[in-house]
Coordinates of C-alpha atoms in Angstrom, one line a residue:
X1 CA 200.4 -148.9 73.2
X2 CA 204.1 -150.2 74.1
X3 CA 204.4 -152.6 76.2
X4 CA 206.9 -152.9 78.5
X5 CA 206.6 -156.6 80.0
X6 CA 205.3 -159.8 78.5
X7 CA 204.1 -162.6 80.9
X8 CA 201.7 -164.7 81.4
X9 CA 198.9 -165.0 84.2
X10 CA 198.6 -168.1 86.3
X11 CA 194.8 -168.9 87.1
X12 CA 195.2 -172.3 88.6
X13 CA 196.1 -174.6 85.9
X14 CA 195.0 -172.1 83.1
X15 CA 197.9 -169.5 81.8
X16 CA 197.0 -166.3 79.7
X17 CA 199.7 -164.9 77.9
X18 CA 199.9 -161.3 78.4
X19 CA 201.6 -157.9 77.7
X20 CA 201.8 -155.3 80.5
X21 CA 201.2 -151.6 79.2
X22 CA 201.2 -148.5 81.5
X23 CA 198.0 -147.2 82.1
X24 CA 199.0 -143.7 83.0
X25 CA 201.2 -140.9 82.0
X26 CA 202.7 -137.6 83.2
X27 CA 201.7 -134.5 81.7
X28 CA 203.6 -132.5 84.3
X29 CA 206.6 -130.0 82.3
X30 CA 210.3 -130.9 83.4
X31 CA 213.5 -128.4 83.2
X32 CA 217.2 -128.5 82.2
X33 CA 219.9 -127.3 84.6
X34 CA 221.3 -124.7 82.8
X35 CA 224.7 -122.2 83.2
X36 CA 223.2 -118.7 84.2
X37 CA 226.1 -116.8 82.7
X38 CA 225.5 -118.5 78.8
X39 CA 222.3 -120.7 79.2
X40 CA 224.5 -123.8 78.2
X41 CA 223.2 -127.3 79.8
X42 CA 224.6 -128.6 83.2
X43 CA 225.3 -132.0 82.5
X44 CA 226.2 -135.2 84.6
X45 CA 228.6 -137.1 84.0
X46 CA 229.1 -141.1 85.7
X47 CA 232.9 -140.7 86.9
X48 CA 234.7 -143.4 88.9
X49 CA 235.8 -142.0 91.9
X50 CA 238.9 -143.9 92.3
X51 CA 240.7 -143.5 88.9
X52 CA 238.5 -140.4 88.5
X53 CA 237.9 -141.5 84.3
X54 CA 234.3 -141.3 82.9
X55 CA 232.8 -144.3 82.5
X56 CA 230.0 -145.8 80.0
X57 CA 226.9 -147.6 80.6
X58 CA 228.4 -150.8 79.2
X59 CA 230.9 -150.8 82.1
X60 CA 228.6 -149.9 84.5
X61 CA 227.3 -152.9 87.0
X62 CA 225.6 -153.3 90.3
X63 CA 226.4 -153.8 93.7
X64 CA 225.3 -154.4 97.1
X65 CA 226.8 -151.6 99.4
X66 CA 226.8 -153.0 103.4
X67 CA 226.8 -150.4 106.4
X68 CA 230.9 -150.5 107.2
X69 CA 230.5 -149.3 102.8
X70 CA 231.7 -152.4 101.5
X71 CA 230.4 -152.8 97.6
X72 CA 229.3 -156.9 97.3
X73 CA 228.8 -157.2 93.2
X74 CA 225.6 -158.4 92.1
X75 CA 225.4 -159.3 88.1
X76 CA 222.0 -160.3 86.1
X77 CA 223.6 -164.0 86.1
X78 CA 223.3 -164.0 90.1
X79 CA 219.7 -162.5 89.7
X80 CA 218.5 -165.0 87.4
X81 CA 219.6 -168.0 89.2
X82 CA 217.3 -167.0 92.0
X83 CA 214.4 -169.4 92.5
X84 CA 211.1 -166.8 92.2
X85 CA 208.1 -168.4 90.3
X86 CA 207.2 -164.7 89.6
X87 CA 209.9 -164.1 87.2
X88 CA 207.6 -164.0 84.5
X89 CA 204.4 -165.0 85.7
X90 CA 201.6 -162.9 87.4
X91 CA 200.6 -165.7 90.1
X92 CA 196.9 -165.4 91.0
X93 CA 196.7 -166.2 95.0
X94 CA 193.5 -165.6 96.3
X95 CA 190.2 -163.5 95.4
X96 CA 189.0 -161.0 98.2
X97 CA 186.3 -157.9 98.4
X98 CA 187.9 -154.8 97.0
X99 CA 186.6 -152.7 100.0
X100 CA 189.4 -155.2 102.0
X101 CA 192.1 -153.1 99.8
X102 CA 193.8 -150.1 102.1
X103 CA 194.2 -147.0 99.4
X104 CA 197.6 -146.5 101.1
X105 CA 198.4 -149.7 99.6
X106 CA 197.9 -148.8 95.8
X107 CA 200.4 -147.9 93.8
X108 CA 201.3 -148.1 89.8
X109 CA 198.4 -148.8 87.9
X110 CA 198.9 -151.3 84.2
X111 CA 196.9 -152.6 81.9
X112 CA 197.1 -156.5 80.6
X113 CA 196.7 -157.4 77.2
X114 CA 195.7 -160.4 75.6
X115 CA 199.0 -161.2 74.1
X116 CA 198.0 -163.5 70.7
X117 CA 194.6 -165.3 69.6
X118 CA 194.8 -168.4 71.6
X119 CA 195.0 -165.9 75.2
X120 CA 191.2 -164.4 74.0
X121 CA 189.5 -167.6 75.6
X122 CA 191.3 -168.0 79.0
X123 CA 191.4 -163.8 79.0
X124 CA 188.0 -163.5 78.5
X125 CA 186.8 -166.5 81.1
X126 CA 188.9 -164.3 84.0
X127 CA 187.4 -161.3 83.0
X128 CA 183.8 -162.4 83.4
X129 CA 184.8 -164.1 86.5
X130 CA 185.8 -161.2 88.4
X131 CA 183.1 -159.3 86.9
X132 CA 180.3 -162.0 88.4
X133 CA 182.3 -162.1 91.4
X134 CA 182.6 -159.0 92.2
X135 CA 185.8 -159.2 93.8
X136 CA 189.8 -158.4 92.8
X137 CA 192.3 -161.1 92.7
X138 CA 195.8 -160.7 94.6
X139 CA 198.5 -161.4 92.9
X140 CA 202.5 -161.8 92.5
X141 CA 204.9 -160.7 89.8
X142 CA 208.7 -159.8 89.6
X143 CA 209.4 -156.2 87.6
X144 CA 212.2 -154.8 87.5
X145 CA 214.3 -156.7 89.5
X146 CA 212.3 -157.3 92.7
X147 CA 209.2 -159.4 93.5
X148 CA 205.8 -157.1 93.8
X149 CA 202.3 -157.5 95.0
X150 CA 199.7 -156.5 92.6
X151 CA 195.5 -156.8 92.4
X152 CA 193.8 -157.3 89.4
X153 CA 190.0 -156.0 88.5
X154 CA 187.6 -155.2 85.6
X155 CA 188.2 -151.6 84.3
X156 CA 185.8 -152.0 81.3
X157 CA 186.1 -154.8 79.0
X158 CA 189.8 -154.9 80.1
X159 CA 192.0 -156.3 82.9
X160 CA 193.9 -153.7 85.0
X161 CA 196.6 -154.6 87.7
X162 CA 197.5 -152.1 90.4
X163 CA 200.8 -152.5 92.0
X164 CA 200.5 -152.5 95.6
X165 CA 202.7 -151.8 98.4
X166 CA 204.0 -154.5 100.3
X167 CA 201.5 -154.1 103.9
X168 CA 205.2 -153.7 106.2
X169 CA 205.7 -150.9 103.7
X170 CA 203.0 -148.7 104.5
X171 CA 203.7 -146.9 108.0
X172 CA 202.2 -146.6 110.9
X173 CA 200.4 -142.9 111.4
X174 CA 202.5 -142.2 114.6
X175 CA 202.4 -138.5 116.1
X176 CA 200.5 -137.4 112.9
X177 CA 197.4 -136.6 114.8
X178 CA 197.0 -133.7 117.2
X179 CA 198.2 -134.6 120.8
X180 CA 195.7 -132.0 121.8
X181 CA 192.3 -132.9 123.3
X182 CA 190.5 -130.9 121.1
X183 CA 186.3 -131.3 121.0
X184 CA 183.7 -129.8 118.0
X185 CA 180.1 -128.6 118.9
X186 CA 178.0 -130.0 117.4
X187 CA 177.1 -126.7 115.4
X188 CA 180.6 -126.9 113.9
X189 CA 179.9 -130.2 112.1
X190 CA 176.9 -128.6 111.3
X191 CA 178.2 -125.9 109.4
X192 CA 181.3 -128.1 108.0
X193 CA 178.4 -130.4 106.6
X194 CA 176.3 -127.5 105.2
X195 CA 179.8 -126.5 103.3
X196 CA 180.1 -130.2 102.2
X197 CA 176.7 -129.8 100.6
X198 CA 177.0 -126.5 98.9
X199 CA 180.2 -127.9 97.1
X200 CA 178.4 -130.7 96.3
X201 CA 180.0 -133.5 93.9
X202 CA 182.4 -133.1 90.5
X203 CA 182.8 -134.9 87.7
X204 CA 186.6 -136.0 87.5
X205 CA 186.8 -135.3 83.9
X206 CA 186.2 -132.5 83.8
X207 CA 189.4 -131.5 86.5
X208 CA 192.5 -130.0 85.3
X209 CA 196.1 -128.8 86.0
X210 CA 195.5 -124.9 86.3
X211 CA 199.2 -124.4 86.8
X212 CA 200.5 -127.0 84.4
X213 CA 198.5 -124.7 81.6
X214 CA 199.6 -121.4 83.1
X215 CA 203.5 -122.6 82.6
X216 CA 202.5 -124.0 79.2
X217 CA 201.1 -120.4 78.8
X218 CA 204.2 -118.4 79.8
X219 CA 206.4 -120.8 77.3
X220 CA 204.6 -120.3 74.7
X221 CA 204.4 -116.5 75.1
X222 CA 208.2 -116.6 75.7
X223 CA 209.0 -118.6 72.9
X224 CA 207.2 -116.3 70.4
X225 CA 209.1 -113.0 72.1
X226 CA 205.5 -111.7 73.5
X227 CA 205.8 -112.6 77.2
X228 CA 205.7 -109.5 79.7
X229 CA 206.6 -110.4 83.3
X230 CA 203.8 -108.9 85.7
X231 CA 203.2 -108.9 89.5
X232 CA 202.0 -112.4 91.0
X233 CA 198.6 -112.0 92.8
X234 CA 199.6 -113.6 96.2
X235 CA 196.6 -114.6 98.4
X236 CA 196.7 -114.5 101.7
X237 CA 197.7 -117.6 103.4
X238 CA 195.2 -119.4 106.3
X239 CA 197.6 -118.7 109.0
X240 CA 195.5 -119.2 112.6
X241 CA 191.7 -119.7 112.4
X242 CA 190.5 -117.2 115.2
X243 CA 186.9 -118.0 114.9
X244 CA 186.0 -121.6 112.9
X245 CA 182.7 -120.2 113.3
X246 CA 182.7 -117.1 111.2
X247 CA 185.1 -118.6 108.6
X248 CA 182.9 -121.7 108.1
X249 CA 179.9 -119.4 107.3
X250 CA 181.5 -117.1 105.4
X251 CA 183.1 -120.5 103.0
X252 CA 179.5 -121.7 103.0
X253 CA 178.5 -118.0 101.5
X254 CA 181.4 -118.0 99.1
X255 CA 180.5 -121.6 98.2
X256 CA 177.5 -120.9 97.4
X257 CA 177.9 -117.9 95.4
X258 CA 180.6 -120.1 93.0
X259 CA 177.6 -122.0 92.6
X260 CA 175.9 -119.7 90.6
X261 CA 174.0 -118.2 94.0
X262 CA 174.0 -114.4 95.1
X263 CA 177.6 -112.2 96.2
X264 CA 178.5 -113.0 99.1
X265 CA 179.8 -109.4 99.7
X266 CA 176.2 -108.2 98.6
X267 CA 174.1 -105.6 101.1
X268 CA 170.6 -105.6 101.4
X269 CA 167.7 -103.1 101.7
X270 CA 168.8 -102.3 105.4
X271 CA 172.7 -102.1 104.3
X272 CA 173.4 -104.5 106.9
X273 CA 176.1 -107.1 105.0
X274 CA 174.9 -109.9 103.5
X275 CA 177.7 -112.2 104.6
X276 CA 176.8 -111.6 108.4
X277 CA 173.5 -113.5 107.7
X278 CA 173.7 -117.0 109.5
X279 CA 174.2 -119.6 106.8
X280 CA 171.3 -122.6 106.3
X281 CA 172.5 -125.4 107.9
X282 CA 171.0 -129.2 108.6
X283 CA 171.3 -129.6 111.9
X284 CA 172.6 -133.5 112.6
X285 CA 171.6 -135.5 115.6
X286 CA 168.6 -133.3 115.6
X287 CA 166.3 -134.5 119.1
X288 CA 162.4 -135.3 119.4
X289 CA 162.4 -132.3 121.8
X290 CA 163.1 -129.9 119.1
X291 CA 161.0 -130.2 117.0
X292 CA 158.0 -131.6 118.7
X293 CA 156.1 -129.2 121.5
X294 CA 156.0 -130.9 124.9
X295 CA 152.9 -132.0 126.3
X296 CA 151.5 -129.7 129.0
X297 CA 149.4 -130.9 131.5
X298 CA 149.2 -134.0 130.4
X299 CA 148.5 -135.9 133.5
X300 CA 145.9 -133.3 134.7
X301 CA 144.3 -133.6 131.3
X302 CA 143.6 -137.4 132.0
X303 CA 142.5 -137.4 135.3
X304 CA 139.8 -134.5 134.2
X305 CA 138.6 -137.5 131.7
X306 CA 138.7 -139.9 133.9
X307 CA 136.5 -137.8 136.6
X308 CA 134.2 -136.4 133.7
X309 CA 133.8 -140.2 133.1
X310 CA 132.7 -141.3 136.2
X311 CA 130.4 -138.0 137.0
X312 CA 128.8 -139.0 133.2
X313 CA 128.5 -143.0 134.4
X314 CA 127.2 -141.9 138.0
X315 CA 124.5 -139.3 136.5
X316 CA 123.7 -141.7 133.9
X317 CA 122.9 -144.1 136.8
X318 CA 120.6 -141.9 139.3
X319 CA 118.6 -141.1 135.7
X320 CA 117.9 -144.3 135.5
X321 CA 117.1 -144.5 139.3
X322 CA 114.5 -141.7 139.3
X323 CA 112.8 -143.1 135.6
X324 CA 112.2 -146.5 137.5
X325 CA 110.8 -144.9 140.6
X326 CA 108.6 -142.4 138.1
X327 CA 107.3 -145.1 136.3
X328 CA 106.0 -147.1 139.1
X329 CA 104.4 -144.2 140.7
X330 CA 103.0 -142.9 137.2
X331 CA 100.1 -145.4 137.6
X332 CA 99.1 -144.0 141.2
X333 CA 99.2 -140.4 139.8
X334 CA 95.1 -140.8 138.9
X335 CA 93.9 -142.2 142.4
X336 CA 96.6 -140.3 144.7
X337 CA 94.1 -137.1 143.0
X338 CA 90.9 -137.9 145.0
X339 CA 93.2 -137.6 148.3
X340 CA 94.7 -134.6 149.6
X341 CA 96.3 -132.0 147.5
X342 CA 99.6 -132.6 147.7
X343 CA 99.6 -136.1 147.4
X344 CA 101.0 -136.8 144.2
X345 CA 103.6 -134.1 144.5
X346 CA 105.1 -136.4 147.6
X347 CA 104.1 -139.7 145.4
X348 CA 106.3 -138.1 142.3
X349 CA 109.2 -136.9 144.2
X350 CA 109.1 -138.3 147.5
X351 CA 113.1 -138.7 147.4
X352 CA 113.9 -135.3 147.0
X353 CA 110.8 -134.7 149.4
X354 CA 113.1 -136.6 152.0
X355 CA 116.1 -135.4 151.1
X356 CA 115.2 -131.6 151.4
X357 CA 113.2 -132.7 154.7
X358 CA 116.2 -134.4 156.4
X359 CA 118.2 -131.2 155.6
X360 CA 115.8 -129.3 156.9
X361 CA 115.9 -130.8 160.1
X362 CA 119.6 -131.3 160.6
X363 CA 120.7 -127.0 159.5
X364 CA 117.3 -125.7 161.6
X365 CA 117.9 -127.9 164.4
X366 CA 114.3 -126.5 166.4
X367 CA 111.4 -126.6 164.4
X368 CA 107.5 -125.5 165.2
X369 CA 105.7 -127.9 166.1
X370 CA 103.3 -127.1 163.6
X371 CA 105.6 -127.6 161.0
X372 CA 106.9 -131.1 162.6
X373 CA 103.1 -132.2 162.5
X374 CA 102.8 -130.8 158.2
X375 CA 105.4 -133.1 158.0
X376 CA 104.3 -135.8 159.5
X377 CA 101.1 -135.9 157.5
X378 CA 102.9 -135.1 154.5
X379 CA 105.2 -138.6 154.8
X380 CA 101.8 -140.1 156.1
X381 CA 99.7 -139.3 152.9
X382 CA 103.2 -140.4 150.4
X383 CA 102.9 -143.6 152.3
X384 CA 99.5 -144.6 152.0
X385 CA 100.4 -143.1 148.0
X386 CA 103.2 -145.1 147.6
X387 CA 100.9 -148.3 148.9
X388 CA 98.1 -148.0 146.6
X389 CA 101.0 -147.3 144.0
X390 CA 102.6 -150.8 145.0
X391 CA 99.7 -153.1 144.7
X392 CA 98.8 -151.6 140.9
X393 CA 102.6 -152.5 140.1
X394 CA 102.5 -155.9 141.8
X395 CA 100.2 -157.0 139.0
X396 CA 101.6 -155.6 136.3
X397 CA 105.1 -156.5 137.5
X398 CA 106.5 -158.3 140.3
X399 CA 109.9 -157.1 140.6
X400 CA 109.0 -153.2 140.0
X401 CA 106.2 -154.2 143.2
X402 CA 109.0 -154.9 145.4
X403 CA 111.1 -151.9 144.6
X404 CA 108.2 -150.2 145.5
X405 CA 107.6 -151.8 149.0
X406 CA 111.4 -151.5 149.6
X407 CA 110.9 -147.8 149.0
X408 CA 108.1 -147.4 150.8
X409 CA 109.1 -149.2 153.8
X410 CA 112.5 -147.1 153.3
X411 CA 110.3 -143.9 153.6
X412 CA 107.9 -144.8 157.0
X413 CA 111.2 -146.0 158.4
X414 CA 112.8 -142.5 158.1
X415 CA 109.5 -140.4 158.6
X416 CA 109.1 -142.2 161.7
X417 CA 113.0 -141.0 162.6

């Protein structure tokens, strides 16, 4: 490739002789100016407007023009006197993240050349530099007659350098944005990212100029006499979205069905249209609330626990009750036999014998006396029981003896009562 600058870079105290060569080109297809009556060219032609003679290139200069139109000449001898370090050098000034690099800011992209065998070394020790560091350098050089900011990187095994624009000569977005309040629902970003999806990522290689080919086309054609004019297929323009809603599903379908998936324009079984099916989106921000049932109850649920809990502990505890008051009557089951009938009846349950007869008392209110006196003999006959019951657990065991003497003593007390 041509180059068309030859420098050096200054890395410190290390210089790399290099050669500058454009790393792009223009494909796009320019036209003459031609005569419409006889197709001859259109030509311009560098007059002087005060003797009105055409002039060559070799007698054309430069100059300065000031508002009031004053022309101040400015010759290459002026230029060169000028003190700029850049004049030939691309001066390395600092090293920074390239994510710190505005886009706006980028403009023609070169690449540098290692310009003879002893620039390999130095050129190869920047190179892996920038590579380990992961970062661009910033830089200075003068093309062209004026001073320009550039940033240098790793583009494979070579160095590139991007001009950049200078940061006062990138403006400032004023009155670009709508003035509008304007607000999205959130269903509208989820449709816009659900088209985002379906058109998915693209290899930029495989991009091209459609219309660039379609002129190259019609050239040709023309050129070979075979060309026939026909009517240009204009598409409707996007004038005023009505509803963002029902256009952003229908691109979604239409995306889609580019993408290989079915017509969008397709009916189904029911001949309803296919494209007035909602499209699958991912909702975003999507809450807890949505997709997890709420509770019901919950509080009730645990306070049922808690009760079943303490009914469970509380029967547990007057089980326990009534198998140490069965088991120190079980021994007076044998003698409590030789008395009256229902002796060990009232010895075996002589709390619920109390219970039922207190009761009894308190709904009836006026009893017979003949069942006041049953009674009376009744508790009478579980006391002397409940004794003899006693003093057979006092010798076996002391402390179920004096359960039993509390209970008994328990039971004359409220007989007598």
């Amino acid at each position: 490739m041509r180059s068309i600058w030859n420098g050096a870079i200054s890395f410190g105290l290390v210089s790399i002789p290099i050669k500058l060569v454009n790393a792009t080109e223009s494909h796009s297809i320019s036209f003459r100016q031609i005569h419409l009556a006889d197709g001859g060219r259109i030509r311009y032609r560098k007059v002087c407007e005060l003797d009105g003679e055409e002039v060559s290139g070799a007698d054309i200069g430069k100059g300065y023009e000031e508002a009031d139109g004053a022309i101040i000449p400015i010759t290459d001898e002026d230029l060169a006197q000028l003190p700029i370090s850049t004049a030939r050098t691309i001066e390395i000034m600092s090293f920074v993240p390239s994510e710190e690099i505005d886009p706006l800011q980028l403009d023609a992209a070169y690449y540098l050349a290692a310009n003879g065998p002893t620039a390999a070394k130095p050129y190869t020790l920047l190179r892996e530099a920038l590579k380990r560091s992961r970062k661009v350098a910033i830089a200075k050089y003068a093309l062209r007659g004026r001073e320009r900011l550039g940033m240098l990187r790793v583009v494979d095994d070579v160095i590139a350098m991007h001009g950049l624009l200078w940061p006062d000569e990138i403006r400032t977005p004023e009155g670009v944005a709508p003035e509008a309040d304007v607000s999205v629902r959130e269903a509208e970003l989820d449709l816009a990212d659900a088209l985002m999806a379906t058109l998915g990522e693209v290899e930029m290689a495989s991009l091209h100029d459609d219309y660039r080919e379609a002129v190259e086309a019609m050239i040709t054609a023309k050129a070979g006499g075979a060309f026939e004019p026909s009517e240009a297929v204009v598409e409707p323009s996007g004038g005023q979205v009505i509803d963002l809603m029902a256009a952003l599903e229908k691109s979604v379908r239409e995306a889609k069905a580019s993408r290989g998936g079915a017509d969008p324009d397709a009916e189904s079984d029911d001949g309803s249209a296919a494209s007035r099916a909602p499209a699958e989106v991912t909702p975003i921000g999507r809450r807890a609330a949505a997709t997890a049932p709420k509770a019901v109850g919950g509080k009730k649920s645990t306070a049922s626990t808690a009760a079943g809990k303490a009914a469970g502990t509380g029967t547990a505890r007057s089980t326990k009750t009534a198998r140490s008051v069965e088991t120190a009557s079980g021994s007076g089951k044998a003698a409590g036999s030789v008395g009256s009938t229902g002796s060990p009846k009232a010895s075996g349950t002589s709390g619920g014998t109390k219970s039922t007869a207190k009761k009894t008392t308190s709904a009836a209110g006026k009893k017979t006396a003949a069942k006041k006196t049953t009674a009376t003999t009744t508790a009478k006959a579980a006391t002397k029981t409940a004794s003899r019951t006693t003093a057979k657990a006092t010798a076996k065991n002391g402390g179920a003896a004096k359960a039993g003497t509390r209970q008994a003593s328990a039971t004359r007390k409220k007989a007598s009562a």
